[in-house]
Amino acid sequence: MSDRNEQRRRQTAEHLLHQTTAPQGGSLLNFSVPTEIVELPSGGKLYPVGHPLHGKKEVEIRHMTAKEEDILASQALLKRGIAIDRMLQNIIMENVDVADLLIGDRNALMVSVRITGYGSEYTSEATCPECTARSRHTFNLSDLEIAPLKIDPV
């Protein structure tokens, strides 16, 4: 790090230490996280009346931050099998219980979260159990077409 950058970093840290009032917005670490609109494959058609997603064709999510990465890396949450649910609950802007999400809508959200957090390239590697040959393929998740529900529920 250059001396100028180091000096600027120290001045900013010193300023924050001695700041007696929070900046407008109420927090020293106030920043806005970009959001994304995700189309729900169900179109909200299969959620019961009164459910927050009933009749909603899309949902707004926040991009992943270090907080969500920490959730996904939490050994305690992973052991309990709730890390992904907790991460999804954090990024969905609507007041929705992730346990009530339809699997297709949940999958669409997961793909969008993966793209916004880590990019659209997803590399997979597999080993053939017969010949032990390894194959590697990179998928572009942005190319995935999320198929919408084509029939109305009865």
PDB file of N, CA and C in Angstrom, residues 10-93:
ATOM      1  N   ARG A  10      -5.518   5.795   7.682  1.00  0.00           N
ATOM      2  CA  ARG A  10      -5.386   6.131   9.109  1.00  0.00           C
ATOM      3  C   ARG A  10      -6.226   7.348   9.477  1.00  0.00           C
ATOM      4  N   GLN A  11      -6.245   8.363   8.594  1.00  0.00           N
ATOM      5  CA  GLN A  11      -7.058   9.546   8.869  1.00  0.00           C
ATOM      6  C   GLN A  11      -8.534   9.192   8.931  1.00  0.00           C
ATOM      7  N   THR A  12      -8.994   8.347   8.022  1.00  0.00           N
ATOM      8  CA  THR A  12     -10.392   7.935   8.023  1.00  0.00           C
ATOM      9  C   THR A  12     -10.715   7.150   9.282  1.00  0.00           C
ATOM     10  N   ALA A  13      -9.840   6.216   9.656  1.00  0.00           N
ATOM     11  CA  ALA A  13     -10.066   5.426  10.869  1.00  0.00           C
ATOM     12  C   ALA A  13     -10.058   6.328  12.095  1.00  0.00           C
ATOM     13  N   GLU A  14      -9.128   7.268  12.141  1.00  0.00           N
ATOM     14  CA  GLU A  14      -9.042   8.207  13.269  1.00  0.00           C
ATOM     15  C   GLU A  14     -10.306   9.058  13.339  1.00  0.00           C
ATOM     16  N   HIS A  15     -10.781   9.505  12.193  1.00  0.00           N
ATOM     17  CA  HIS A  15     -11.999  10.312  12.135  1.00  0.00           C
ATOM     18  C   HIS A  15     -13.188   9.523  12.684  1.00  0.00           C
ATOM     19  N   LEU A  16     -13.306   8.272  12.294  1.00  0.00           N
ATOM     20  CA  LEU A  16     -14.420   7.448  12.756  1.00  0.00           C
ATOM     21  C   LEU A  16     -14.348   7.181  14.257  1.00  0.00           C
ATOM     22  N   LEU A  17     -13.129   7.035  14.778  1.00  0.00           N
ATOM     23  CA  LEU A  17     -12.977   6.809  16.215  1.00  0.00           C
ATOM     24  C   LEU A  17     -13.455   8.002  17.030  1.00  0.00           C
ATOM     25  N   HIS A  18     -13.234   9.207  16.519  1.00  0.00           N
ATOM     26  CA  HIS A  18     -13.568  10.416  17.266  1.00  0.00           C
ATOM     27  C   HIS A  18     -14.902  11.017  16.873  1.00  0.00           C
ATOM     28  N   GLN A  19     -15.572  10.423  15.930  1.00  0.00           N
ATOM     29  CA  GLN A  19     -16.865  10.943  15.492  1.00  0.00           C
ATOM     30  C   GLN A  19     -17.882  10.710  16.599  1.00  0.00           C
ATOM     31  N   THR A  20     -18.583  11.759  16.981  1.00  0.00           N
ATOM     32  CA  THR A  20     -19.533  11.634  18.089  1.00  0.00           C
ATOM     33  C   THR A  20     -20.952  11.404  17.612  1.00  0.00           C
ATOM     34  N   THR A  21     -21.239  11.707  16.373  1.00  0.00           N
ATOM     35  CA  THR A  21     -22.581  11.454  15.857  1.00  0.00           C
ATOM     36  C   THR A  21     -22.476  10.563  14.633  1.00  0.00           C
ATOM     37  N   ALA A  22     -23.469   9.732  14.483  1.00  0.00           N
ATOM     38  CA  ALA A  22     -23.490   8.850  13.316  1.00  0.00           C
ATOM     39  C   ALA A  22     -23.847   9.657  12.082  1.00  0.00           C
ATOM     40  N   PRO A  23     -23.344   9.277  10.939  1.00  0.00           N
ATOM     41  CA  PRO A  23     -23.726   9.958   9.713  1.00  0.00           C
ATOM     42  C   PRO A  23     -25.217   9.805   9.472  1.00  0.00           C
ATOM     43  N   GLN A  24     -25.773  10.639   8.600  1.00  0.00           N
ATOM     44  CA  GLN A  24     -27.190  10.517   8.283  1.00  0.00           C
ATOM     45  C   GLN A  24     -27.465   9.104   7.827  1.00  0.00           C
ATOM     46  N   GLY A  25     -28.595   8.568   8.261  1.00  0.00           N
ATOM     47  CA  GLY A  25     -28.902   7.181   7.967  1.00  0.00           C
ATOM     48  C   GLY A  25     -28.746   6.341   9.215  1.00  0.00           C
ATOM     49  N   GLY A  26     -28.088   6.887  10.259  1.00  0.00           N
ATOM     50  CA  GLY A  26     -28.064   6.248  11.550  1.00  0.00           C
ATOM     51  C   GLY A  26     -26.952   5.246  11.793  1.00  0.00           C
ATOM     52  N   SER A  27     -26.030   5.049  10.888  1.00  0.00           N
ATOM     53  CA  SER A  27     -24.996   4.058  11.099  1.00  0.00           C
ATOM     54  C   SER A  27     -23.672   4.536  10.538  1.00  0.00           C
ATOM     55  N   LEU A  28     -22.604   4.168  11.237  1.00  0.00           N
ATOM     56  CA  LEU A  28     -21.277   4.487  10.727  1.00  0.00           C
ATOM     57  C   LEU A  28     -20.970   3.677   9.470  1.00  0.00           C
ATOM     58  N   LEU A  29     -21.612   2.537   9.326  1.00  0.00           N
ATOM     59  CA  LEU A  29     -21.352   1.659   8.189  1.00  0.00           C
ATOM     60  C   LEU A  29     -22.566   1.596   7.273  1.00  0.00           C
ATOM     61  N   ASN A  30     -23.171   2.719   7.036  1.00  0.00           N
ATOM     62  CA  ASN A  30     -24.370   2.774   6.213  1.00  0.00           C
ATOM     63  C   ASN A  30     -23.983   2.747   4.738  1.00  0.00           C
ATOM     64  N   PHE A  31     -24.419   1.737   4.035  1.00  0.00           N
ATOM     65  CA  PHE A  31     -24.201   1.661   2.603  1.00  0.00           C
ATOM     66  C   PHE A  31     -25.364   0.904   1.991  1.00  0.00           C
ATOM     67  N   SER A  32     -25.583   1.150   0.719  1.00  0.00           N
ATOM     68  CA  SER A  32     -26.704   0.449   0.093  1.00  0.00           C
ATOM     69  C   SER A  32     -26.174  -0.723  -0.716  1.00  0.00           C
ATOM     70  N   VAL A  33     -26.893  -1.810  -0.651  1.00  0.00           N
ATOM     71  CA  VAL A  33     -26.531  -3.023  -1.363  1.00  0.00           C
ATOM     72  C   VAL A  33     -27.389  -3.085  -2.622  1.00  0.00           C
ATOM     73  N   PRO A  34     -26.795  -3.367  -3.766  1.00  0.00           N
ATOM     74  CA  PRO A  34     -27.593  -3.466  -4.990  1.00  0.00           C
ATOM     75  C   PRO A  34     -28.611  -4.598  -4.888  1.00  0.00           C
ATOM     76  N   THR A  35     -29.682  -4.451  -5.638  1.00  0.00           N
ATOM     77  CA  THR A  35     -30.717  -5.481  -5.633  1.00  0.00           C
ATOM     78  C   THR A  35     -30.941  -6.003  -7.046  1.00  0.00           C
ATOM     79  N   GLU A  36     -31.641  -7.093  -7.118  1.00  0.00           N
ATOM     80  CA  GLU A  36     -31.935  -7.765  -8.374  1.00  0.00           C
ATOM     81  C   GLU A  36     -33.400  -8.208  -8.322  1.00  0.00           C
ATOM     82  N   ILE A  37     -34.074  -8.143  -9.446  1.00  0.00           N
ATOM     83  CA  ILE A  37     -35.440  -8.648  -9.537  1.00  0.00           C
ATOM     84  C   ILE A  37     -35.363 -10.053 -10.124  1.00  0.00           C
ATOM     85  N   VAL A  38     -35.950 -11.031  -9.425  1.00  0.00           N
ATOM     86  CA  VAL A  38     -35.922 -12.421  -9.863  1.00  0.00           C
ATOM     87  C   VAL A  38     -37.342 -12.848 -10.229  1.00  0.00           C
ATOM     88  N   GLU A  39     -37.478 -13.367 -11.438  1.00  0.00           N
ATOM     89  CA  GLU A  39     -38.771 -13.868 -11.887  1.00  0.00           C
ATOM     90  C   GLU A  39     -39.040 -15.206 -11.212  1.00  0.00           C
ATOM     91  N   LEU A  40     -40.225 -15.351 -10.635  1.00  0.00           N
ATOM     92  CA  LEU A  40     -40.610 -16.599  -9.984  1.00  0.00           C
ATOM     93  C   LEU A  40     -41.236 -17.544 -11.007  1.00  0.00           C
ATOM     94  N   PRO A  41     -40.701 -18.761 -11.146  1.00  0.00           N
ATOM     95  CA  PRO A  41     -41.274 -19.706 -12.103  1.00  0.00           C
ATOM     96  C   PRO A  41     -42.760 -19.969 -11.857  1.00  0.00           C
ATOM     97  N   SER A  42     -43.185 -19.927 -10.603  1.00  0.00           N
ATOM     98  CA  SER A  42     -44.594 -20.190 -10.287  1.00  0.00           C
ATOM     99  C   SER A  42     -45.483 -19.013 -10.643  1.00  0.00           C
ATOM    100  N   GLY A  43     -44.888 -17.855 -10.846  1.00  0.00           N
ATOM    101  CA  GLY A  43     -45.680 -16.656 -11.100  1.00  0.00           C
ATOM    102  C   GLY A  43     -46.572 -16.302  -9.929  1.00  0.00           C
ATOM    103  N   GLY A  44     -46.312 -16.904  -8.772  1.00  0.00           N
ATOM    104  CA  GLY A  44     -47.128 -16.661  -7.586  1.00  0.00           C
ATOM    105  C   GLY A  44     -48.474 -17.346  -7.629  1.00  0.00           C
ATOM    106  N   LYS A  45     -48.712 -18.164  -8.665  1.00  0.00           N
ATOM    107  CA  LYS A  45     -50.026 -18.788  -8.867  1.00  0.00           C
ATOM    108  C   LYS A  45     -50.337 -19.886  -7.855  1.00  0.00           C
ATOM    109  N   LEU A  46     -49.317 -20.528  -7.315  1.00  0.00           N
ATOM    110  CA  LEU A  46     -49.547 -21.680  -6.446  1.00  0.00           C
ATOM    111  C   LEU A  46     -49.521 -21.347  -4.955  1.00  0.00           C
ATOM    112  N   TYR A  47     -49.235 -20.098  -4.630  1.00  0.00           N
ATOM    113  CA  TYR A  47     -49.253 -19.703  -3.227  1.00  0.00           C
ATOM    114  C   TYR A  47     -50.687 -19.390  -2.817  1.00  0.00           C
ATOM    115  N   PRO A  48     -51.064 -19.754  -1.603  1.00  0.00           N
ATOM    116  CA  PRO A  48     -52.452 -19.503  -1.172  1.00  0.00           C
ATOM    117  C   PRO A  48     -52.725 -18.009  -1.002  1.00  0.00           C
ATOM    118  N   VAL A  49     -53.982 -17.661  -1.094  1.00  0.00           N
ATOM    119  CA  VAL A  49     -54.405 -16.278  -0.850  1.00  0.00           C
ATOM    120  C   VAL A  49     -53.927 -15.895   0.549  1.00  0.00           C
ATOM    121  N   GLY A  50     -53.374 -14.711   0.663  1.00  0.00           N
ATOM    122  CA  GLY A  50     -52.847 -14.245   1.942  1.00  0.00           C
ATOM    123  C   GLY A  50     -51.346 -14.438   2.082  1.00  0.00           C
ATOM    124  N   HIS A  51     -50.778 -15.310   1.266  1.00  0.00           N
ATOM    125  CA  HIS A  51     -49.323 -15.505   1.292  1.00  0.00           C
ATOM    126  C   HIS A  51     -48.673 -14.291   0.628  1.00  0.00           C
ATOM    127  N   PRO A  52     -47.531 -13.824   1.149  1.00  0.00           N
ATOM    128  CA  PRO A  52     -46.880 -12.635   0.567  1.00  0.00           C
ATOM    129  C   PRO A  52     -46.527 -12.771  -0.913  1.00  0.00           C
ATOM    130  N   LEU A  53     -46.376 -13.991  -1.417  1.00  0.00           N
ATOM    131  CA  LEU A  53     -46.014 -14.174  -2.823  1.00  0.00           C
ATOM    132  C   LEU A  53     -47.210 -14.547  -3.698  1.00  0.00           C
ATOM    133  N   HIS A  54     -48.397 -14.588  -3.122  1.00  0.00           N
ATOM    134  CA  HIS A  54     -49.593 -14.924  -3.906  1.00  0.00           C
ATOM    135  C   HIS A  54     -49.765 -13.908  -5.048  1.00  0.00           C
ATOM    136  N   GLY A  55     -49.778 -14.422  -6.277  1.00  0.00           N
ATOM    137  CA  GLY A  55     -49.972 -13.566  -7.439  1.00  0.00           C
ATOM    138  C   GLY A  55     -48.768 -12.738  -7.846  1.00  0.00           C
ATOM    139  N   LYS A  56     -47.635 -12.869  -7.154  1.00  0.00           N
ATOM    140  CA  LYS A  56     -46.431 -12.096  -7.503  1.00  0.00           C
ATOM    141  C   LYS A  56     -45.617 -12.852  -8.539  1.00  0.00           C
ATOM    142  N   LYS A  57     -45.296 -12.168  -9.596  1.00  0.00           N
ATOM    143  CA  LYS A  57     -44.518 -12.788 -10.676  1.00  0.00           C
ATOM    144  C   LYS A  57     -43.016 -12.699 -10.418  1.00  0.00           C
ATOM    145  N   GLU A  58     -42.608 -11.805  -9.532  1.00  0.00           N
ATOM    146  CA  GLU A  58     -41.185 -11.615  -9.266  1.00  0.00           C
ATOM    147  C   GLU A  58     -40.977 -11.191  -7.826  1.00  0.00           C
ATOM    148  N   VAL A  59     -39.739 -11.316  -7.392  1.00  0.00           N
ATOM    149  CA  VAL A  59     -39.357 -10.930  -6.035  1.00  0.00           C
ATOM    150  C   VAL A  59     -38.017 -10.191  -6.110  1.00  0.00           C
ATOM    151  N   GLU A  60     -37.834  -9.246  -5.223  1.00  0.00           N
ATOM    152  CA  GLU A  60     -36.583  -8.484  -5.185  1.00  0.00           C
ATOM    153  C   GLU A  60     -35.653  -9.090  -4.139  1.00  0.00           C
ATOM    154  N   ILE A  61     -34.392  -9.275  -4.541  1.00  0.00           N
ATOM    155  CA  ILE A  61     -33.384  -9.783  -3.608  1.00  0.00           C
ATOM    156  C   ILE A  61     -32.200  -8.819  -3.565  1.00  0.00           C
ATOM    157  N   ARG A  62     -31.527  -8.816  -2.422  1.00  0.00           N
ATOM    158  CA  ARG A  62     -30.282  -8.053  -2.298  1.00  0.00           C
ATOM    159  C   ARG A  62     -29.134  -8.924  -2.791  1.00  0.00           C
ATOM    160  N   HIS A  63     -28.101  -8.305  -3.331  1.00  0.00           N
ATOM    161  CA  HIS A  63     -26.900  -9.054  -3.698  1.00  0.00           C
ATOM    162  C   HIS A  63     -26.240  -9.566  -2.421  1.00  0.00           C
ATOM    163  N   MET A  64     -25.541 -10.670  -2.550  1.00  0.00           N
ATOM    164  CA  MET A  64     -24.838 -11.226  -1.397  1.00  0.00           C
ATOM    165  C   MET A  64     -23.740 -10.285  -0.935  1.00  0.00           C
ATOM    166  N   THR A  65     -23.538 -10.250   0.371  1.00  0.00           N
ATOM    167  CA  THR A  65     -22.439  -9.493   0.963  1.00  0.00           C
ATOM    168  C   THR A  65     -21.613 -10.462   1.804  1.00  0.00           C
ATOM    169  N   ALA A  66     -20.615  -9.937   2.479  1.00  0.00           N
ATOM    170  CA  ALA A  66     -19.784 -10.764   3.352  1.00  0.00           C
ATOM    171  C   ALA A  66     -20.627 -11.404   4.450  1.00  0.00           C
ATOM    172  N   LYS A  67     -21.692 -10.732   4.863  1.00  0.00           N
ATOM    173  CA  LYS A  67     -22.575 -11.289   5.896  1.00  0.00           C
ATOM    174  C   LYS A  67     -23.170 -12.615   5.435  1.00  0.00           C
ATOM    175  N   GLU A  68     -23.669 -12.653   4.198  1.00  0.00           N
ATOM    176  CA  GLU A  68     -24.248 -13.892   3.684  1.00  0.00           C
ATOM    177  C   GLU A  68     -23.175 -14.961   3.459  1.00  0.00           C
ATOM    178  N   GLU A  69     -21.987 -14.553   3.062  1.00  0.00           N
ATOM    179  CA  GLU A  69     -20.893 -15.517   2.922  1.00  0.00           C
ATOM    180  C   GLU A  69     -20.543 -16.122   4.276  1.00  0.00           C
ATOM    181  N   ASP A  70     -20.556 -15.288   5.325  1.00  0.00           N
ATOM    182  CA  ASP A  70     -20.311 -15.791   6.678  1.00  0.00           C
ATOM    183  C   ASP A  70     -21.389 -16.787   7.098  1.00  0.00           C
ATOM    184  N   ILE A  71     -22.628 -16.500   6.739  1.00  0.00           N
ATOM    185  CA  ILE A  71     -23.727 -17.423   7.054  1.00  0.00           C
ATOM    186  C   ILE A  71     -23.471 -18.762   6.371  1.00  0.00           C
ATOM    187  N   LEU A  72     -23.103 -18.732   5.101  1.00  0.00           N
ATOM    188  CA  LEU A  72     -22.878 -19.969   4.353  1.00  0.00           C
ATOM    189  C   LEU A  72     -21.665 -20.750   4.865  1.00  0.00           C
ATOM    190  N   ALA A  73     -20.734 -20.060   5.512  1.00  0.00           N
ATOM    191  CA  ALA A  73     -19.530 -20.715   6.025  1.00  0.00           C
ATOM    192  C   ALA A  73     -19.655 -21.116   7.494  1.00  0.00           C
ATOM    193  N   SER A  74     -20.751 -20.763   8.133  1.00  0.00           N
ATOM    194  CA  SER A  74     -20.935 -21.048   9.553  1.00  0.00           C
ATOM    195  C   SER A  74     -21.088 -22.547   9.798  1.00  0.00           C
ATOM    196  N   GLN A  75     -20.149 -23.117  10.523  1.00  0.00           N
ATOM    197  CA  GLN A  75     -20.200 -24.554  10.819  1.00  0.00           C
ATOM    198  C   GLN A  75     -21.445 -24.908  11.629  1.00  0.00           C
ATOM    199  N   ALA A  76     -21.830 -24.038  12.539  1.00  0.00           N
ATOM    200  CA  ALA A  76     -23.015 -24.312  13.367  1.00  0.00           C
ATOM    201  C   ALA A  76     -24.271 -24.382  12.502  1.00  0.00           C
ATOM    202  N   LEU A  77     -24.426 -23.435  11.574  1.00  0.00           N
ATOM    203  CA  LEU A  77     -25.602 -23.432  10.699  1.00  0.00           C
ATOM    204  C   LEU A  77     -25.559 -24.590   9.711  1.00  0.00           C
ATOM    205  N   LEU A  78     -24.366 -24.924   9.216  1.00  0.00           N
ATOM    206  CA  LEU A  78     -24.222 -26.044   8.291  1.00  0.00           C
ATOM    207  C   LEU A  78     -24.578 -27.364   8.978  1.00  0.00           C
ATOM    208  N   LYS A  79     -24.125 -27.560  10.211  1.00  0.00           N
ATOM    209  CA  LYS A  79     -24.435 -28.792  10.942  1.00  0.00           C
ATOM    210  C   LYS A  79     -25.932 -28.936  11.181  1.00  0.00           C
ATOM    211  N   ARG A  80     -26.609 -27.821  11.407  1.00  0.00           N
ATOM    212  CA  ARG A  80     -28.056 -27.859  11.640  1.00  0.00           C
ATOM    213  C   ARG A  80     -28.839 -27.895  10.332  1.00  0.00           C
ATOM    214  N   GLY A  81     -28.153 -27.732   9.208  1.00  0.00           N
ATOM    215  CA  GLY A  81     -28.802 -27.793   7.905  1.00  0.00           C
ATOM    216  C   GLY A  81     -29.640 -26.576   7.570  1.00  0.00           C
ATOM    217  N   ILE A  82     -29.288 -25.418   8.147  1.00  0.00           N
ATOM    218  CA  ILE A  82     -30.101 -24.217   7.925  1.00  0.00           C
ATOM    219  C   ILE A  82     -29.329 -23.050   7.318  1.00  0.00           C
ATOM    220  N   ALA A  83     -28.109 -23.289   6.888  1.00  0.00           N
ATOM    221  CA  ALA A  83     -27.285 -22.192   6.354  1.00  0.00           C
ATOM    222  C   ALA A  83     -27.916 -21.567   5.111  1.00  0.00           C
ATOM    223  N   ILE A  84     -28.369 -22.392   4.193  1.00  0.00           N
ATOM    224  CA  ILE A  84     -28.945 -21.854   2.949  1.00  0.00           C
ATOM    225  C   ILE A  84     -30.254 -21.131   3.239  1.00  0.00           C
ATOM    226  N   ASP A  85     -31.082 -21.710   4.099  1.00  0.00           N
ATOM    227  CA  ASP A  85     -32.338 -21.034   4.469  1.00  0.00           C
ATOM    228  C   ASP A  85     -32.062 -19.670   5.093  1.00  0.00           C
ATOM    229  N   ARG A  86     -31.102 -19.619   5.987  1.00  0.00           N
ATOM    230  CA  ARG A  86     -30.772 -18.360   6.672  1.00  0.00           C
ATOM    231  C   ARG A  86     -30.246 -17.331   5.677  1.00  0.00           C
ATOM    232  N   MET A  87     -29.405 -17.774   4.733  1.00  0.00           N
ATOM    233  CA  MET A  87     -28.886 -16.859   3.717  1.00  0.00           C
ATOM    234  C   MET A  87     -30.018 -16.327   2.846  1.00  0.00           C
ATOM    235  N   LEU A  88     -30.899 -17.219   2.391  1.00  0.00           N
ATOM    236  CA  LEU A  88     -32.032 -16.780   1.568  1.00  0.00           C
ATOM    237  C   LEU A  88     -32.922 -15.806   2.332  1.00  0.00           C
ATOM    238  N   GLN A  89     -33.174 -16.093   3.600  1.00  0.00           N
ATOM    239  CA  GLN A  89     -34.015 -15.213   4.415  1.00  0.00           C
ATOM    240  C   GLN A  89     -33.411 -13.809   4.475  1.00  0.00           C
ATOM    241  N   ASN A  90     -32.082 -13.737   4.495  1.00  0.00           N
ATOM    242  CA  ASN A  90     -31.391 -12.449   4.564  1.00  0.00           C
ATOM    243  C   ASN A  90     -31.481 -11.643   3.281  1.00  0.00           C
ATOM    244  N   ILE A  91     -31.489 -12.305   2.144  1.00  0.00           N
ATOM    245  CA  ILE A  91     -31.405 -11.565   0.884  1.00  0.00           C
ATOM    246  C   ILE A  91     -32.757 -11.226   0.274  1.00  0.00           C
ATOM    247  N   ILE A  92     -33.812 -11.933   0.667  1.00  0.00           N
ATOM    248  CA  ILE A  92     -35.140 -11.653   0.115  1.00  0.00           C
ATOM    249  C   ILE A  92     -35.684 -10.383   0.754  1.00  0.00           C
ATOM    250  N   MET A  93     -36.073  -9.440  -0.083  1.00  0.00           N
ATOM    251  CA  MET A  93     -36.541  -8.145   0.409  1.00  0.00           C
ATOM    252  C   MET A  93     -37.971  -8.211   0.968  1.00  0.00           C
TER     253      MET A  93
END
